[in-house]
Coordinates of C-alpha atoms and ligand atoms in Angstrom, one line a residue:
M1 CA 62.0 54.2 88.5
M2 CA 65.1 56.3 89.1
P3 CA 68.2 55.5 87.0
R4 CA 71.1 53.6 88.6
P5 CA 72.8 54.4 90.9
F6 CA 69.7 54.0 93.0
A7 CA 71.5 54.0 96.3
E8 CA 74.7 55.0 97.9
V9 CA 76.8 53.8 100.9
A10 CA 76.4 57.0 103.0
S11 CA 78.7 55.8 105.8
V12 CA 80.6 53.0 107.5
G13 CA 81.0 52.4 111.2
V14 CA 82.8 49.6 112.9
A15 CA 83.3 48.0 116.3
V16 CA 85.8 45.4 117.5
P17 CA 86.3 43.8 120.9
P18 CA 89.3 45.2 122.9
N19 CA 90.8 41.8 123.5
V20 CA 93.7 41.2 121.1
V21 CA 94.9 37.6 120.6
T22 CA 98.3 37.3 118.8
N23 CA 99.7 34.4 116.9
D24 CA 102.1 33.8 119.8
D25 CA 99.2 33.6 122.2
L26 CA 97.7 30.8 119.9
S27 CA 101.0 29.0 119.6
R28 CA 101.1 28.6 123.4
V29 CA 98.0 26.4 123.2
L30 CA 98.2 24.9 119.7
D31 CA 100.8 23.2 117.6
T32 CA 101.4 26.3 115.4
S33 CA 103.7 29.3 115.1
D34 CA 103.6 33.0 114.3
Q35 CA 105.9 32.2 111.3
W36 CA 103.5 29.6 109.8
I37 CA 100.4 31.7 110.3
V38 CA 102.0 34.9 108.8
E39 CA 103.5 33.0 105.8
R40 CA 100.4 31.0 105.0
T41 CA 97.8 33.7 105.8
G42 CA 99.2 37.1 106.5
I43 CA 97.3 37.2 109.8
R44 CA 99.2 38.5 112.9
E45 CA 96.4 39.1 115.4
R46 CA 92.6 39.0 115.9
R47 CA 90.0 40.3 118.3
I48 CA 88.1 38.0 120.5
A49 CA 84.9 39.1 122.2
G50 CA 84.1 38.2 125.8
P51 CA 80.9 36.5 126.9
E52 CA 79.4 39.9 127.9
Q53 CA 79.7 41.2 124.3
S54 CA 77.0 39.8 121.9
V55 CA 76.8 40.1 118.1
A56 CA 73.9 42.5 118.6
M57 CA 75.9 44.7 120.9
L58 CA 78.9 44.8 118.5
S59 CA 76.4 45.6 115.8
Q60 CA 74.8 48.4 117.9
E61 CA 78.2 50.1 118.4
A62 CA 79.1 49.9 114.7
S63 CA 75.6 51.0 113.7
Q64 CA 75.6 54.0 116.0
R65 CA 78.9 55.1 114.5
A66 CA 77.5 54.6 110.9
L67 CA 74.3 56.5 111.8
A68 CA 76.2 59.4 113.3
A69 CA 78.6 59.6 110.3
A70 CA 75.6 59.7 107.9
G71 CA 73.7 62.2 110.1
V72 CA 70.7 59.8 110.2
G73 CA 68.6 59.0 113.2
A74 CA 67.6 55.4 114.1
D75 CA 64.0 56.4 113.8
E76 CA 64.6 57.2 110.1
L77 CA 65.6 53.6 109.2
D78 CA 63.1 51.7 107.0
A79 CA 65.0 48.4 107.2
I80 CA 67.9 46.7 109.1
V81 CA 69.6 43.9 107.3
V82 CA 72.2 41.9 109.3
A83 CA 74.5 39.5 107.6
T84 CA 75.9 36.9 110.1
V85 CA 76.8 33.3 110.4
S86 CA 77.2 33.6 114.2
P87 CA 73.8 35.0 115.3
D88 CA 73.3 35.4 119.0
R89 CA 70.3 33.0 118.8
L90 CA 68.8 30.9 116.1
M91 CA 65.5 32.6 116.7
P92 CA 64.6 35.5 116.5
S93 CA 67.1 37.3 114.2
T94 CA 70.0 39.3 115.5
A95 CA 68.6 42.2 113.4
C96 CA 65.5 42.3 115.6
D97 CA 67.7 42.5 118.7
L98 CA 69.7 45.3 117.0
Q99 CA 66.4 47.1 116.1
A100 CA 65.4 47.1 119.8
L101 CA 68.9 48.3 121.0
L102 CA 68.8 51.1 118.4
G103 CA 65.2 52.0 119.0
A104 CA 64.6 51.9 115.2
E105 CA 60.9 51.6 115.6
R106 CA 59.9 52.0 112.0
A107 CA 62.4 49.4 110.6
A108 CA 61.7 46.0 109.3
A109 CA 64.6 43.8 110.6
F110 CA 65.9 40.5 109.4
D111 CA 69.1 38.5 109.1
I112 CA 70.6 37.0 105.9
G113 CA 73.0 34.0 105.9
A114 CA 75.5 34.5 103.1
A115 CA 78.7 33.9 105.1
C116 CA 81.8 35.9 104.1
P117 CA 80.2 37.9 101.2
G118 CA 77.3 38.7 103.6
Y119 CA 77.9 42.4 103.6
I120 CA 77.8 42.4 99.7
F121 CA 74.6 40.3 99.7
A122 CA 73.0 42.7 102.3
L123 CA 74.1 45.7 100.3
T124 CA 72.4 44.1 97.2
V125 CA 69.2 43.6 99.3
A126 CA 69.4 47.2 100.6
E127 CA 69.9 48.6 97.1
G128 CA 66.8 46.6 95.9
L129 CA 64.7 47.9 98.8
V130 CA 65.6 51.5 97.9
A131 CA 65.3 50.9 94.1
S132 CA 61.8 49.4 94.5
G133 CA 60.6 52.3 96.7
Q134 CA 60.1 50.1 99.7
G135 CA 62.5 52.1 101.8
E136 CA 64.7 55.2 101.6
T137 CA 67.2 54.5 104.3
V138 CA 68.5 51.0 105.1
L139 CA 71.0 49.9 107.7
V140 CA 73.3 47.1 106.4
V141 CA 75.4 45.2 109.0
G142 CA 78.0 42.5 108.8
A143 CA 78.7 41.2 112.3
E144 CA 80.3 38.1 113.7
K145 CA 81.4 36.4 116.9
L146 CA 83.2 33.6 115.1
S147 CA 85.2 32.7 118.2
T148 CA 82.0 31.0 119.5
I149 CA 81.8 28.7 116.4
T150 CA 85.6 28.1 116.1
D151 CA 87.2 24.9 117.3
F152 CA 90.2 26.1 119.3
Q153 CA 91.5 22.5 119.2
D154 CA 91.7 22.5 115.4
R155 CA 94.9 24.4 114.4
S156 CA 93.8 24.5 110.7
T157 CA 90.9 26.8 111.5
A158 CA 91.5 28.3 115.0
I159 CA 94.2 30.6 113.7
L160 CA 92.1 32.2 111.0
F161 CA 89.0 33.8 112.6
G162 CA 88.2 36.8 114.6
D163 CA 85.2 38.8 115.9
G164 CA 84.0 42.3 114.8
A165 CA 81.2 44.3 113.2
G166 CA 80.7 46.8 110.5
A167 CA 77.6 48.8 109.5
S168 CA 76.6 51.1 106.7
V169 CA 73.8 53.4 106.0
V170 CA 72.5 52.8 102.5
R171 CA 70.2 55.5 101.2
R172 CA 69.0 57.0 97.9
S173 CA 71.8 58.3 95.8
S174 CA 72.5 61.9 96.5
G175 CA 74.0 62.9 93.2
P176 CA 74.3 61.7 89.6
G177 CA 76.8 58.9 89.2
R178 CA 77.3 58.6 93.0
G179 CA 76.6 55.3 94.7
I180 CA 76.4 51.6 94.0
L181 CA 77.2 51.2 90.2
S182 CA 76.8 47.4 90.2
T183 CA 76.5 44.3 92.3
F184 CA 77.0 40.6 91.5
I185 CA 76.0 37.8 93.8
K186 CA 76.3 34.0 93.2
S187 CA 76.2 30.7 95.0
D188 CA 77.0 27.0 94.5
G189 CA 75.3 24.9 97.2
R190 CA 76.8 21.7 95.9
L191 CA 80.1 22.7 97.6
A192 CA 78.5 23.3 101.0
P193 CA 80.4 20.3 102.6
L194 CA 83.7 22.0 102.1
L195 CA 83.0 24.7 104.6
L196 CA 80.3 24.3 107.2
R197 CA 79.0 23.9 110.7
P198 CA 77.6 20.4 110.4
G199 CA 75.8 20.1 113.8
G200 CA 73.6 22.2 116.0
G201 CA 71.0 23.1 113.4
S202 CA 67.6 21.3 112.8
A203 CA 69.2 18.6 110.7
D204 CA 71.4 17.5 113.7
P205 CA 70.1 19.3 116.7
I206 CA 72.4 20.1 119.6
S207 CA 73.0 17.0 121.6
E208 CA 75.7 15.4 123.7
K209 CA 76.8 13.6 120.5
V210 CA 77.1 16.8 118.6
V211 CA 79.1 18.5 121.4
C212 CA 81.4 15.4 121.9
E213 CA 82.1 15.2 118.1
R214 CA 82.6 19.0 118.1
S215 CA 80.4 19.2 115.0
H216 CA 78.8 22.5 116.2
Y217 CA 82.1 24.1 115.2
M218 CA 83.2 25.2 111.7
K219 CA 84.9 22.6 109.6
M220 CA 86.9 23.6 106.5
A221 CA 88.7 21.8 103.7
G222 CA 91.2 24.7 103.5
R223 CA 93.0 23.9 100.3
E224 CA 89.8 23.3 98.3
V225 CA 88.3 26.5 99.6
F226 CA 91.5 28.4 98.8
K227 CA 91.4 27.3 95.1
A228 CA 87.7 28.0 94.7
A229 CA 88.1 31.4 96.3
V230 CA 90.8 32.4 93.9
L231 CA 88.7 31.4 90.8
A232 CA 85.4 32.8 92.1
M233 CA 86.8 36.2 93.3
A234 CA 88.6 36.7 90.0
D235 CA 85.4 36.0 88.1
A236 CA 83.4 38.2 90.5
C237 CA 85.7 41.2 89.9
D238 CA 85.3 40.9 86.1
E239 CA 81.5 40.6 86.4
A240 CA 81.0 43.6 88.8
L241 CA 83.3 45.8 86.6
R242 CA 81.5 44.7 83.4
R243 CA 78.1 45.4 84.9
A244 CA 79.3 48.8 86.1
G245 CA 80.8 49.7 82.7
V246 CA 84.1 50.4 84.6
T247 CA 87.6 49.2 83.6
A248 CA 90.2 48.0 86.1
D249 CA 92.4 51.0 85.5
Q250 CA 89.5 53.2 86.7
V251 CA 89.4 51.4 90.1
D252 CA 91.0 53.5 92.9
L253 CA 90.8 50.8 95.6
L254 CA 90.0 47.0 95.7
V255 CA 88.5 46.1 99.1
P256 CA 88.5 42.3 99.2
H257 CA 87.3 39.9 101.9
Q258 CA 90.2 39.4 104.3
A259 CA 90.6 35.6 104.5
N260 CA 94.2 35.0 103.2
L261 CA 96.8 37.4 101.9
R262 CA 97.7 34.9 99.1
I263 CA 94.1 34.9 97.9
I264 CA 94.0 38.7 98.0
E265 CA 97.2 38.9 96.0
A266 CA 95.9 36.4 93.4
T267 CA 92.7 38.4 93.1
A268 CA 94.6 41.7 92.6
K269 CA 96.9 40.1 90.0
H270 CA 93.9 38.8 88.0
A271 CA 92.2 42.2 88.1
G272 CA 95.5 43.8 87.0
L273 CA 95.7 46.0 90.1
P274 CA 98.9 46.7 92.0
M275 CA 98.9 45.9 95.7
S276 CA 99.1 49.7 96.4
K277 CA 95.5 49.8 95.2
V278 CA 94.4 47.0 97.5
M279 CA 93.1 47.4 101.1
V280 CA 94.6 44.8 103.4
N281 CA 94.0 44.7 107.2
L282 CA 93.7 41.0 107.9
D283 CA 97.0 41.2 109.8
R284 CA 95.0 43.1 112.5
Y285 CA 91.7 41.3 112.5
G286 CA 92.0 37.9 110.8
N287 CA 89.0 36.6 108.9
T288 CA 85.9 38.2 110.4
S289 CA 83.5 36.8 107.7
S290 CA 80.7 39.3 106.9
A291 CA 82.4 42.0 109.0
S292 CA 85.7 41.9 107.0
I293 CA 84.7 44.2 104.1
P294 CA 83.2 47.0 106.3
L295 CA 86.2 46.7 108.7
A296 CA 88.5 47.2 105.7
L297 CA 86.3 50.0 104.1
E298 CA 86.2 51.9 107.3
Q299 CA 90.0 51.8 107.7
A300 CA 90.4 52.9 104.1
L301 CA 88.1 55.9 104.6
A302 CA 89.9 56.8 107.9
E303 CA 93.3 56.7 106.1
G304 CA 92.0 58.9 103.2
R305 CA 92.4 56.1 100.7
I306 CA 88.7 56.5 99.7
G307 CA 87.2 60.0 99.2
P308 CA 84.4 61.6 97.2
G309 CA 84.5 60.3 93.7
S310 CA 86.7 57.2 94.4
V311 CA 85.8 54.1 92.5
V312 CA 85.8 51.1 94.9
L313 CA 85.6 47.4 94.0
L314 CA 84.4 45.0 96.7
V315 CA 84.8 41.3 96.4
A316 CA 84.2 38.3 98.7
F317 CA 83.9 34.5 98.8
G318 CA 82.8 32.1 101.5
A319 CA 80.7 29.2 102.8
G320 CA 77.9 28.0 100.7
F321 CA 79.8 28.5 98.5
T322 CA 78.7 32.1 98.1
W323 CA 80.5 34.9 96.4
G324 CA 79.9 38.4 95.3
S325 CA 81.2 41.8 94.2
A326 CA 80.2 45.4 93.9
V327 CA 81.4 48.6 92.3
I328 CA 80.7 51.8 94.2
R329 CA 81.5 55.4 93.3
W330 CA 82.0 57.2 96.6
Ligands
LIG401 O1 86.4 33.1 104.6 C1 85.9 32.0 103.9 C2 86.9 31.5 103.0 N1 88.0 30.9 103.6 C3 89.2 30.9 103.0 O2 89.3 31.6 102.0 C4 90.3 30.1 103.6 C5 91.0 29.4 102.5 N2 92.1 28.5 102.9 C6 93.2 29.0 103.3 O3 93.4 30.2 103.6 C7 94.4 28.0 103.5 O4 94.0 26.8 102.9 C8 94.7 27.8 105.0 C9 95.4 29.0 105.6 C10 93.5 27.4 105.8 C11 95.7 26.6 105.1 O5 96.9 26.9 104.3 P1 97.5 25.8 103.2 O6 98.6 26.4 102.7 O7 96.3 25.5 102.3 O8 97.9 24.7 104.2 P2 97.4 23.1 104.2 O9 96.0 23.1 104.7 O10 97.6 22.6 102.8 O11 98.4 22.5 105.2 C12 99.8 22.5 105.0 C13 100.5 21.9 106.2 C14 99.8 20.6 106.7 O12 100.8 19.8 107.1 P3 101.4 18.6 106.2 O13 100.2 17.7 105.9 O14 102.0 19.3 105.0 O15 102.4 17.9 107.0 C15 99.0 21.0 107.8 O16 98.8 20.0 108.8 O17 100.4 22.8 107.3 C16 99.8 22.1 108.4 N3 99.1 23.1 109.2 C17 99.6 23.9 110.1 N4 100.9 24.0 110.6 C18 101.1 24.9 111.5 C19 97.8 23.4 109.1 N5 97.4 24.4 109.9 C20 98.6 24.7 110.6 C21 98.9 25.6 111.6 N6 100.2 25.7 112.0 N7 98.0 26.5 112.1

């Protein structure tokens, strides 16, 4: 087997719906304010997709950009791994729809449900496929239409979420030391009741009762999730750095899941990184779950904050609970 890094993130492409919903827009229909939302979360606006734009279509747009940036054709893909908690349908996977849209005929396609760290979980799966020789080129996607599973009558969650998609081509490492240096993924299913969509699955199939009780929407115990996120993301940073043999002062950019600016600041503080080395764009997009890290990565690349040789630390936390991290040398 080849030595690590087995695989590299060759490119990042993103897609967001054009419709911008500001905090002021929300405060017209909910008992909230721009000031509360900015102070408590750092979010200023988010994108909301229309009924004509599916998760597969957002994924297609992001994927085509990622494929073009990597100079890879859809017919070269060995696998498509889509991380999402808001699939277009429960069956079959959004990845299969994406495969058809891209014309990626050779690819095996499947979804994974790992919530906000979904991109990191998918990256881990992709790296494993490359390392084990089952594929040379894998498309990793984090894509969400959270607006369809958000209760816009619940001010404690309605202000947080947005829609979007990000995709990466993951392929064999092209040079010594270049690529995914480490990944770390972990879960604690005992804490599932703190952040979930209780109804609409096979345990409580969609029914008039489910819809009347609004249990097909996300429910979150915000404060508990906040505390757990701070602890888990700190631990995950340490673990990915330890596994990569990299120290915090060698990190050029921390790209955390974009859920709450206060969580991001606490994570950076724990890792000993100044905020100048942290990518933040939740003010523009809110929390887009599995899409948040690729949306932040793409912006960092576009702004020249990541270039060849940069050491990038990814970290995320979400429903499950699930959490994960990765160190990549670009
Ligand atoms: O991506 C997956 C992981 N998710 C997260 O990481 C999210 C983690 N949680 C959070 O980011 C924060 O807990 C929230 C932003 C969701 C909430 O912030 P908080 O500082 O934990 O507020 P809180 O829930 O403790 O609520 C404080 C007060 C309450 O009023 P009282 O009981 O003090 O009178 C809430 O009713 O703020 C009230 N409140 C609001 N007020 C205005 C809750 N939501 C709103 C709102 N506008 N939208």
